[in-house]
């Protein structure tokens, strides 16, 4: 065996060198793996830190949004309350102004009524006089129409009577009188 070793010293050195290389490579690989594991552990830890920070940021952001929303709601309520107070105040002013105008108109109307009472009595008297005159004129007009109608009726009867007389016919009035007389005579004869 020794003879073989002496015969191939290069082979043994090479084998030794290869063995050292493999051991060194294994050490390097082990060191690299350890470094990777350490790096992975660091990254995992950093990732967890970043996630915690992000969660903290999100929580803070939600809190801020809620706080802003609440503040806006309060400001909106306060603005609405201010607007309602202003509107109520304006409505009260308008109502007071309208009431004052109404009172002024009523007072003016009362004053006019007091001033007009004497005038109203005079106006009433004149109105009554005018109504009496109108009634009198209407009565006179009706009398004239009645007289005119009576005159026309008499003229027509006279004209009709002359025509009947010329033809030998009795008037309706004469016929009526004759019929009445005849009826009276007949009644008396039946009794």
Short mmCIF file of C-alpha atoms in Angstrom, two decimals:
data_model
loop_
_atom_site.label_atom_id
_atom_site.label_comp_id
_atom_site.label_asym_id
_atom_site.label_seq_id
_atom_site.Cartn_x
_atom_site.Cartn_y
_atom_site.Cartn_z
CA UNK A 1 0.00 0.00 0.00
CA UNK A 2 2.78 2.28 0.82
CA UNK A 3 4.28 1.47 -2.45
CA UNK A 4 1.14 2.63 -4.15
CA UNK A 5 1.14 5.83 -2.16
CA UNK A 6 4.67 6.56 -3.24
CA UNK A 7 3.90 5.75 -6.71
CA UNK A 8 1.01 8.22 -6.97
CA UNK A 9 1.80 11.17 -4.76
CA UNK A 10 -0.03 13.46 -7.12
CA UNK A 11 -3.13 11.41 -6.88
CA UNK A 12 -3.09 11.56 -3.10
CA UNK A 13 -2.48 15.29 -3.12
CA UNK A 14 -5.21 15.73 -5.58
CA UNK A 15 -7.49 13.59 -3.48
CA UNK A 16 -6.52 15.58 -0.41
CA UNK A 17 -6.98 18.83 -2.23
CA UNK A 18 -10.44 17.68 -3.49
CA UNK A 19 -11.38 16.55 -0.04
CA UNK A 20 -10.38 19.92 1.38
CA UNK A 21 -12.32 21.66 -1.36
CA UNK A 22 -15.41 19.62 -0.62
CA UNK A 23 -15.08 20.31 3.09
CA UNK A 24 -14.49 23.95 2.36
CA UNK A 25 -17.48 23.98 -0.06
CA UNK A 26 -19.63 22.29 2.56
CA UNK A 27 -18.49 24.88 5.10
CA UNK A 28 -19.26 27.65 2.62
CA UNK A 29 -22.65 26.13 1.87
CA UNK A 30 -23.37 25.78 5.57
CA UNK A 31 -22.28 29.38 6.14
CA UNK A 32 -24.34 30.50 3.16
CA UNK A 33 -27.37 28.56 4.44
CA UNK A 34 -26.91 30.07 7.88
CA UNK A 35 -26.64 33.51 6.31
CA UNK A 36 -29.77 32.84 4.24
CA UNK A 37 -31.62 31.64 7.31
CA UNK A 38 -30.48 34.69 9.26
CA UNK A 39 -31.42 36.95 6.33
CA UNK A 40 -34.78 35.20 5.99
CA UNK A 41 -35.37 35.58 9.72
CA UNK A 42 -34.43 39.29 9.46
CA UNK A 43 -36.73 39.79 6.45
CA UNK A 44 -39.55 37.95 8.23
CA UNK A 45 -39.02 40.09 11.32
CA UNK A 46 -38.82 43.27 9.19
CA UNK A 47 -41.95 42.22 7.27
CA UNK A 48 -43.79 41.69 10.55
CA UNK A 49 -42.56 45.13 11.71
CA UNK A 50 -43.71 46.74 8.44
CA UNK A 51 -47.09 44.98 8.69
CA UNK A 52 -47.47 46.16 12.29
CA UNK A 53 -46.52 49.69 11.21
CA UNK A 54 -49.01 49.54 8.31
CA UNK A 55 -51.73 48.23 10.62
CA UNK A 56 -50.90 51.07 13.01
CA UNK A 57 -51.09 53.55 10.11
CA UNK A 58 -54.43 52.07 8.98
CA UNK A 59 -55.82 52.23 12.52
CA UNK A 60 -54.62 55.82 12.88
CA UNK A 61 -56.04 56.68 9.45
CA UNK A 62 -59.45 55.14 10.34
CA UNK A 63 -59.39 56.99 13.66
CA UNK A 64 -58.56 60.26 11.89
CA UNK A 65 -61.28 59.65 9.29
CA UNK A 66 -63.82 58.91 12.04
CA UNK A 67 -62.70 62.00 13.96
CA UNK A 68 -62.95 64.16 10.79
CA UNK A 69 -66.36 62.67 9.97
CA UNK A 70 -67.55 63.39 13.50
CA UNK A 71 -66.15 66.95 13.32
CA UNK A 72 -67.83 67.53 9.94
CA UNK A 73 -71.12 66.18 11.31
CA UNK A 74 -70.86 68.50 14.31
CA UNK A 75 -69.97 71.46 12.09
CA UNK A 76 -72.83 70.57 9.75
CA UNK A 77 -75.26 70.38 12.69
CA UNK A 78 -73.95 73.69 14.05
CA UNK A 79 -74.28 75.28 10.56
CA UNK A 80 -77.86 73.99 10.22
CA UNK A 81 -78.71 75.28 13.71
CA UNK A 82 -77.26 78.71 12.84
CA UNK A 83 -79.22 78.78 9.57
CA UNK A 84 -82.44 77.77 11.35
CA UNK A 85 -81.89 80.50 13.97
CA UNK A 86 -81.31 83.07 11.22
CA UNK A 87 -84.40 81.88 9.32
CA UNK A 88 -86.52 81.98 12.50
CA UNK A 89 -85.24 85.47 13.30
CA UNK A 90 -86.08 86.63 9.74
CA UNK A 91 -89.52 85.02 9.96
CA UNK A 92 -90.12 86.74 13.31
CA UNK A 93 -89.06 90.10 11.82
CA UNK A 94 -91.34 89.57 8.82
CA UNK A 95 -94.25 88.51 11.05
CA UNK A 96 -93.71 91.58 13.28
CA UNK A 97 -93.60 93.86 10.22
CA UNK A 98 -96.75 92.30 8.76
CA UNK A 99 -98.52 92.59 12.14
CA UNK A 100 -97.50 96.25 12.40
CA UNK A 101 -98.76 96.91 8.86
CA UNK A 102 -102.02 95.12 9.66
CA UNK A 103 -102.49 97.20 12.83
CA UNK A 104 -101.71 100.39 10.89
CA UNK A 105 -104.26 99.46 8.19
CA UNK A 106 -106.88 98.64 10.84
CA UNK A 107 -106.26 101.94 12.63
CA UNK A 108 -106.46 103.81 9.32
CA UNK A 109 -109.70 101.99 8.49
CA UNK A 110 -111.16 102.84 11.91
CA UNK A 111 -110.19 106.50 11.47
CA UNK A 112 -111.75 106.56 8.00
CA UNK A 113 -114.89 104.91 9.35
CA UNK A 114 -115.16 107.49 12.13
CA UNK A 115 -114.66 110.30 9.61
CA UNK A 116 -117.12 108.73 7.21
CA UNK A 117 -119.90 108.07 9.74
CA UNK A 118 -121.36 111.55 9.27
CA UNK A 119 -120.78 111.29 5.56
CA UNK A 120 -122.34 107.84 5.56
CA UNK A 121 -125.52 109.20 7.16
CA UNK A 122 -125.69 111.81 4.40
CA UNK A 123 -124.92 109.19 1.78
CA UNK A 124 -127.65 106.94 3.23
CA UNK A 125 -130.15 109.81 3.07
CA UNK A 126 -129.18 110.56 -0.54
CA UNK A 127 -129.36 106.87 -1.42
CA UNK A 128 -132.84 106.63 0.11
CA UNK A 129 -133.97 109.72 -1.78
CA UNK A 130 -132.56 108.33 -5.01
CA UNK A 131 -134.32 104.99 -4.42
CA UNK A 132 -137.63 106.80 -3.76
CA UNK A 133 -137.21 108.83 -6.95
CA UNK A 134 -136.39 105.71 -8.91
CA UNK A 135 -139.46 103.92 -7.49
CA UNK A 136 -141.65 106.91 -8.33
CA UNK A 137 -140.26 107.05 -11.87
CA UNK A 138 -140.83 103.29 -12.26
CA UNK A 139 -144.42 103.64 -11.00
CA UNK A 140 -145.06 106.51 -13.40
CA UNK A 141 -143.53 104.51 -16.28
CA UNK A 142 -145.75 101.52 -15.46
CA UNK A 143 -148.82 103.79 -15.28
CA UNK A 144 -147.95 105.25 -18.69
CA UNK A 145 -147.47 101.77 -20.15
CA UNK A 146 -150.78 100.63 -18.59
CA UNK A 147 -152.58 103.68 -19.98
CA UNK A 148 -150.98 103.14 -23.38
CA UNK A 149 -151.97 99.46 -23.38
CA UNK A 150 -155.52 100.35 -22.26
CA UNK A 151 -155.74 102.99 -25.00
CA UNK A 152 -154.56 100.49 -27.65
CA UNK A 153 -156.99 97.86 -26.36
CA UNK A 154 -159.92 100.30 -26.53
CA UNK A 155 -158.86 101.43 -29.99
CA UNK A 156 -158.66 97.79 -31.12
CA UNK A 157 -162.04 96.98 -29.54
CA UNK A 158 -163.57 100.04 -31.17
CA UNK A 159 -162.01 99.06 -34.47
CA UNK A 160 -163.17 95.42 -34.05
CA UNK A 161 -166.64 96.59 -32.96
CA UNK A 162 -167.00 98.79 -36.03
CA UNK A 163 -165.90 95.90 -38.25
CA UNK A 164 -168.35 93.48 -36.57
CA UNK A 165 -171.10 96.04 -36.66
CA UNK A 166 -170.55 96.51 -40.34
CA UNK A 167 -170.75 92.73 -40.81
CA UNK A 168 -173.51 92.25 -38.23
CA UNK A 169 -171.44 90.19 -35.77
CA UNK A 170 -171.59 90.66 -31.97
CA UNK A 171 -168.37 91.31 -30.02
CA UNK A 172 -166.95 88.74 -27.63
CA UNK A 173 -167.97 90.94 -24.71
CA UNK A 174 -171.50 91.24 -26.03
CA UNK A 175 -171.61 87.46 -26.57
CA UNK A 176 -170.45 86.96 -23.01
CA UNK A 177 -173.07 89.38 -21.63
CA UNK A 178 -175.77 87.65 -23.67
CA UNK A 179 -174.67 84.21 -22.47
CA UNK A 180 -174.73 85.40 -18.86
CA UNK A 181 -178.18 86.88 -19.15
CA UNK A 182 -179.42 83.73 -20.82
CA UNK A 183 -177.98 81.61 -18.03
CA UNK A 184 -179.63 83.79 -15.36
CA UNK A 185 -182.98 83.47 -17.09
CA UNK A 186 -182.66 79.70 -17.35
CA UNK A 187 -181.68 79.35 -13.71
CA UNK A 188 -184.65 81.40 -12.59
CA UNK A 189 -186.97 79.31 -14.75
CA UNK A 190 -185.69 76.05 -13.16
CA UNK A 191 -186.34 77.33 -9.64
#
